[in-house]
Short mmCIF file of C-alpha atoms and ligand atoms in Angstrom, two decimals:
data_model
loop_
_atom_site.label_atom_id
_atom_site.label_comp_id
_atom_site.label_asym_id
_atom_site.label_seq_id
_atom_site.Cartn_x
_atom_site.Cartn_y
_atom_site.Cartn_z
CA MET A 1 55.94 14.26 -55.39
CA ASN A 2 58.92 15.49 -53.45
CA THR A 3 61.38 17.40 -55.73
CA ILE A 4 64.96 17.23 -54.68
CA ILE A 5 67.07 20.27 -54.99
CA ALA A 6 70.80 19.86 -55.95
CA PRO A 7 72.62 23.60 -56.16
CA SER A 8 75.19 23.62 -57.84
CA LEU A 9 78.65 24.65 -56.02
CA LEU A 10 80.11 25.94 -59.54
CA SER A 11 78.20 28.74 -58.73
CA ALA A 12 79.37 29.17 -55.60
CA ASP A 13 82.22 31.52 -53.85
CA PHE A 14 85.11 29.81 -53.56
CA THR A 15 86.62 31.92 -52.00
CA GLN A 16 84.01 31.21 -48.95
CA LEU A 17 82.80 27.91 -49.23
CA LYS A 18 83.03 27.43 -45.24
CA ASN A 19 80.08 29.48 -45.52
CA GLU A 20 78.86 28.44 -48.01
CA PHE A 21 78.35 24.97 -46.84
CA SER A 22 77.16 26.42 -43.54
CA TRP A 23 73.70 28.00 -44.92
CA LEU A 24 73.59 25.05 -47.43
CA ASN A 25 73.68 22.78 -44.67
CA LYS A 26 70.69 24.63 -42.99
CA SER A 27 68.55 24.55 -46.79
CA ASN A 28 66.27 22.04 -47.75
CA ALA A 29 68.42 20.90 -50.64
CA GLU A 30 69.05 17.76 -50.22
CA TRP A 31 71.66 16.91 -52.64
CA ILE A 32 74.43 19.29 -53.29
CA HIS A 33 75.72 19.08 -57.55
CA LEU A 34 79.45 18.49 -58.05
CA ASP A 35 80.14 19.25 -61.16
CA VAL A 36 84.09 17.83 -62.57
CA MET A 37 85.37 19.06 -65.72
CA ASP A 38 88.41 17.98 -67.65
CA GLY A 39 89.44 20.32 -70.18
CA ILE A 40 88.66 17.99 -72.64
CA PHE A 41 85.11 16.26 -72.50
CA VAL A 42 83.95 20.41 -72.24
CA PRO A 43 85.88 23.85 -72.61
CA ASN A 44 86.00 24.58 -69.08
CA ILE A 45 88.18 23.44 -65.97
CA SER A 46 86.43 23.38 -62.93
CA PHE A 47 87.75 21.47 -59.92
CA GLY A 48 88.17 17.82 -58.62
CA ILE A 49 89.20 15.18 -56.56
CA PRO A 50 91.20 17.14 -53.18
CA ILE A 51 88.46 20.59 -53.62
CA ILE A 52 85.51 17.49 -53.16
CA GLU A 53 87.56 15.70 -50.37
CA GLN A 54 87.78 18.94 -48.51
CA CYS A 55 84.11 19.69 -48.69
CA ARG A 56 83.03 16.63 -47.48
CA LYS A 57 84.27 17.64 -44.30
CA LEU A 58 82.04 20.79 -44.42
CA SER A 59 78.64 18.72 -45.00
CA HIS A 60 77.07 15.60 -44.50
CA LYS A 61 74.42 16.17 -47.10
CA HIS A 62 74.21 14.44 -50.11
CA PHE A 63 76.85 14.72 -52.98
CA ASP A 64 76.01 14.30 -56.70
CA VAL A 65 79.38 14.40 -58.43
CA HIS A 66 78.91 15.00 -62.00
CA LEU A 67 81.64 14.12 -64.39
CA MET A 68 82.10 16.34 -67.45
CA ILE A 69 85.12 13.82 -68.47
CA THR A 70 86.52 11.85 -71.21
CA LYS A 71 87.80 8.69 -68.84
CA PRO A 72 85.27 8.48 -65.92
CA ASN A 73 86.13 4.72 -65.48
CA LEU A 74 89.47 5.87 -64.28
CA TYR A 75 88.36 8.00 -61.86
CA ILE A 76 84.82 6.72 -60.37
CA GLU A 77 86.51 4.60 -57.53
CA LYS A 78 88.56 7.87 -56.50
CA PHE A 79 85.40 10.24 -56.60
CA TYR A 80 83.73 7.98 -54.94
CA GLN A 81 86.36 7.43 -52.02
CA ALA A 82 86.36 11.59 -51.79
CA GLY A 83 82.69 11.49 -50.61
CA ALA A 84 80.39 11.24 -53.84
CA ASN A 85 77.24 9.79 -52.95
CA SER A 86 76.10 9.66 -56.44
CA ILE A 87 78.08 9.76 -59.82
CA SER A 88 76.87 10.71 -62.94
CA PHE A 89 79.03 10.43 -66.03
CA HIS A 90 78.20 11.29 -69.87
CA ILE A 91 76.96 8.76 -72.46
CA GLU A 92 78.71 10.71 -74.71
CA THR A 93 82.24 8.86 -73.39
CA GLN A 94 84.11 5.51 -73.10
CA ASP A 95 82.58 2.58 -72.04
CA VAL A 96 78.86 3.35 -70.69
CA ALA A 97 78.34 -0.32 -69.39
CA SER A 98 81.52 -0.57 -67.29
CA SER A 99 80.90 3.13 -65.80
CA ILE A 100 77.56 1.78 -64.59
CA ASN A 101 79.74 -1.05 -63.07
CA LEU A 102 81.82 1.00 -61.35
CA VAL A 103 79.69 2.59 -59.89
CA LYS A 104 77.56 0.55 -58.66
CA GLN A 105 80.94 -1.76 -57.86
CA CYS A 106 80.88 1.55 -55.05
CA GLY A 107 77.61 0.87 -53.33
CA ILE A 108 76.44 4.61 -54.52
CA LEU A 109 73.59 5.81 -56.62
CA CYS A 110 74.83 5.71 -60.38
CA GLY A 111 73.19 8.08 -63.09
CA ILE A 112 73.29 8.99 -66.56
CA ALA A 113 74.16 12.29 -68.11
CA ILE A 114 73.28 13.28 -71.26
CA ASN A 115 74.06 16.25 -73.84
CA PRO A 116 71.04 17.92 -75.36
CA GLN A 117 71.66 17.13 -79.16
CA THR A 118 72.07 13.32 -78.11
CA PRO A 119 69.43 11.17 -79.01
CA ILE A 120 67.13 10.16 -75.32
CA GLN A 121 66.73 6.82 -77.38
CA GLU A 122 70.35 6.15 -76.96
CA LEU A 123 69.68 5.53 -72.93
CA VAL A 124 67.19 2.81 -73.27
CA PRO A 125 69.58 -0.22 -72.94
CA TYR A 126 70.72 1.13 -69.34
CA LEU A 127 67.49 2.73 -67.80
CA LYS A 128 67.14 -0.82 -65.98
CA LYS A 129 70.32 -0.28 -64.29
CA ILE A 130 71.00 2.85 -63.15
CA ASN A 131 68.92 5.61 -60.52
CA PHE A 132 68.88 8.19 -62.36
CA VAL A 133 68.92 10.27 -65.62
CA CYS A 134 71.02 13.98 -65.75
CA LEU A 135 69.38 15.14 -68.80
CA MET A 136 70.98 18.54 -69.78
CA SER A 137 69.29 21.77 -70.42
CA VAL A 138 72.37 23.87 -71.47
CA GLN A 139 75.70 22.80 -73.20
CA PRO A 140 77.80 21.53 -70.32
CA GLY A 141 80.77 23.35 -69.30
CA PHE A 142 79.25 26.80 -67.79
CA GLY A 143 76.56 27.62 -65.53
CA GLY A 144 74.46 30.53 -66.15
CA GLN A 145 73.23 29.71 -69.90
CA LYS A 146 69.92 29.43 -70.86
CA PHE A 147 67.80 26.82 -71.10
CA ILE A 148 67.09 25.06 -74.04
CA ALA A 149 63.46 25.01 -74.42
CA SER A 150 63.47 22.18 -76.69
CA SER A 151 64.78 20.19 -73.44
CA ILE A 152 61.28 20.10 -72.00
CA GLU A 153 60.36 17.49 -75.33
CA LYS A 154 63.31 15.41 -73.74
CA ILE A 155 62.23 14.98 -70.42
CA LYS A 156 58.34 14.33 -71.48
CA GLU A 157 59.90 11.25 -74.15
CA LEU A 158 61.70 10.34 -71.19
CA LYS A 159 58.85 9.91 -69.15
CA ILE A 160 57.24 8.18 -71.81
CA ILE A 161 59.95 5.45 -71.87
CA LYS A 162 59.97 5.25 -68.22
CA ASN A 163 56.20 4.45 -68.12
CA GLU A 164 56.33 2.15 -70.86
CA LEU A 165 59.18 0.13 -69.89
CA LYS A 166 57.49 0.67 -66.46
CA ILE A 167 61.09 1.29 -64.49
CA ASN A 168 62.27 3.34 -61.65
CA PHE A 169 64.80 5.71 -62.24
CA ASP A 170 64.71 9.71 -61.72
CA ILE A 171 64.95 12.52 -64.07
CA GLN A 172 67.10 15.05 -62.95
CA VAL A 173 67.18 18.06 -64.81
CA ASP A 174 70.94 20.24 -64.98
CA GLY A 175 70.87 23.42 -66.85
CA GLY A 176 69.59 27.07 -66.51
CA VAL A 177 66.93 26.09 -64.09
CA THR A 178 64.92 29.10 -63.41
CA LEU A 179 62.30 30.07 -60.97
CA GLU A 180 60.08 30.85 -63.33
CA ASN A 181 60.84 27.39 -65.75
CA ALA A 182 60.91 25.11 -62.72
CA ALA A 183 56.92 24.52 -62.87
CA GLU A 184 57.02 22.68 -66.22
CA ILE A 185 60.06 21.14 -65.55
CA LYS A 186 58.58 19.24 -63.29
CA ASN A 187 55.36 18.88 -65.33
CA ALA A 188 56.98 17.14 -67.75
CA GLY A 189 58.52 14.80 -65.01
CA ALA A 190 61.46 15.63 -63.83
CA SER A 191 62.12 14.98 -59.66
CA ILE A 192 65.75 16.16 -59.57
CA LEU A 193 66.51 19.99 -60.20
CA VAL A 194 69.70 21.12 -59.65
CA ALA A 195 70.25 24.87 -59.80
CA GLY A 196 73.30 26.91 -60.00
CA ASN A 197 72.76 30.12 -60.43
CA THR A 198 68.85 30.82 -59.36
CA VAL A 199 70.29 29.70 -55.87
CA PHE A 200 73.35 31.66 -55.41
CA LYS A 201 73.08 34.44 -57.21
CA SER A 202 69.51 34.74 -55.15
CA GLU A 203 69.41 37.36 -52.35
CA LYS A 204 67.51 34.68 -50.31
CA PRO A 205 69.19 31.66 -51.28
CA LEU A 206 67.36 29.41 -48.20
CA MET A 207 63.99 30.87 -49.43
CA THR A 208 65.07 29.99 -53.23
CA ILE A 209 65.53 26.70 -52.55
CA ASP A 210 62.15 26.01 -51.07
CA LYS A 211 60.38 27.71 -53.63
CA LEU A 212 62.12 25.47 -56.12
CA LYS A 213 61.71 22.79 -54.37
CA GLU A 214 57.18 23.71 -54.06
CA ILE A 215 56.31 25.43 -57.26
C1 DX5 B 1 77.13 23.23 -66.68
C2 DX5 B 1 76.67 22.22 -65.11
C3 DX5 B 1 75.91 22.41 -64.36
C4 DX5 B 1 75.67 24.04 -64.08
C5 DX5 B 1 74.63 24.48 -63.72
O1 DX5 B 1 78.25 22.27 -66.93
O2 DX5 B 1 77.03 20.39 -65.97
O3 DX5 B 1 75.18 21.63 -63.23
O4 DX5 B 1 76.72 24.42 -62.71
O5 DX5 B 1 74.74 26.13 -63.46
P1 DX5 B 1 73.48 26.85 -63.97
O6 DX5 B 1 71.77 26.44 -63.18
O7 DX5 B 1 73.84 28.33 -63.31
O8 DX5 B 1 72.45 26.74 -64.79
ZN1 ZN B 2 76.07 19.67 -63.43
#
């Protein structure tokens, strides 16, 4: 099974974005993960539309925009116009059904993100309509946190639901992914791994991406 690696730009050196993209573009990472935070849904503020628009000029990779914002519906189309190839929003926010429709209307991949404390069962009504679940394995808001061990059980639970309902969606795992835990995360059922610190703080990021893919 091909695992998609999605380096999370949150851990990049923002004074060197051109440099960062020049090696990312040569890497075997298929997706670039872009964490958008509003300071309300999560206790941190990252970057938004203008930065993504600028980054779009530096790369042809798939841009995976993860919205950690309270009112995604107001901004989905704007992030699409800024260059998103997929957008995930949180199930803990407002009107999930209309968020799905808004993303689908843009003609891009749709993901639902879910926080560690939210029961997996809450996803069930939406699974047929989406392309992937972004399963948070840390509390959203910051890079470089430790993987929450119980996330493995949640991945397995979601995989069981996927098999039972015979629905085709990908499981993306976001937060605390390392070279040490990647195998277990994949074996549990994940096919998209987001990795911030593990890639950007690595001495050999290209090799780290390959290892995460091949593990
Ligand atoms: C956290 C973000 C993650 C984060 C992952 O709120 O959603 O995408 O950048 O970073 P690491 O891999 O360092 O945990
Ligand atoms: Zn993220």
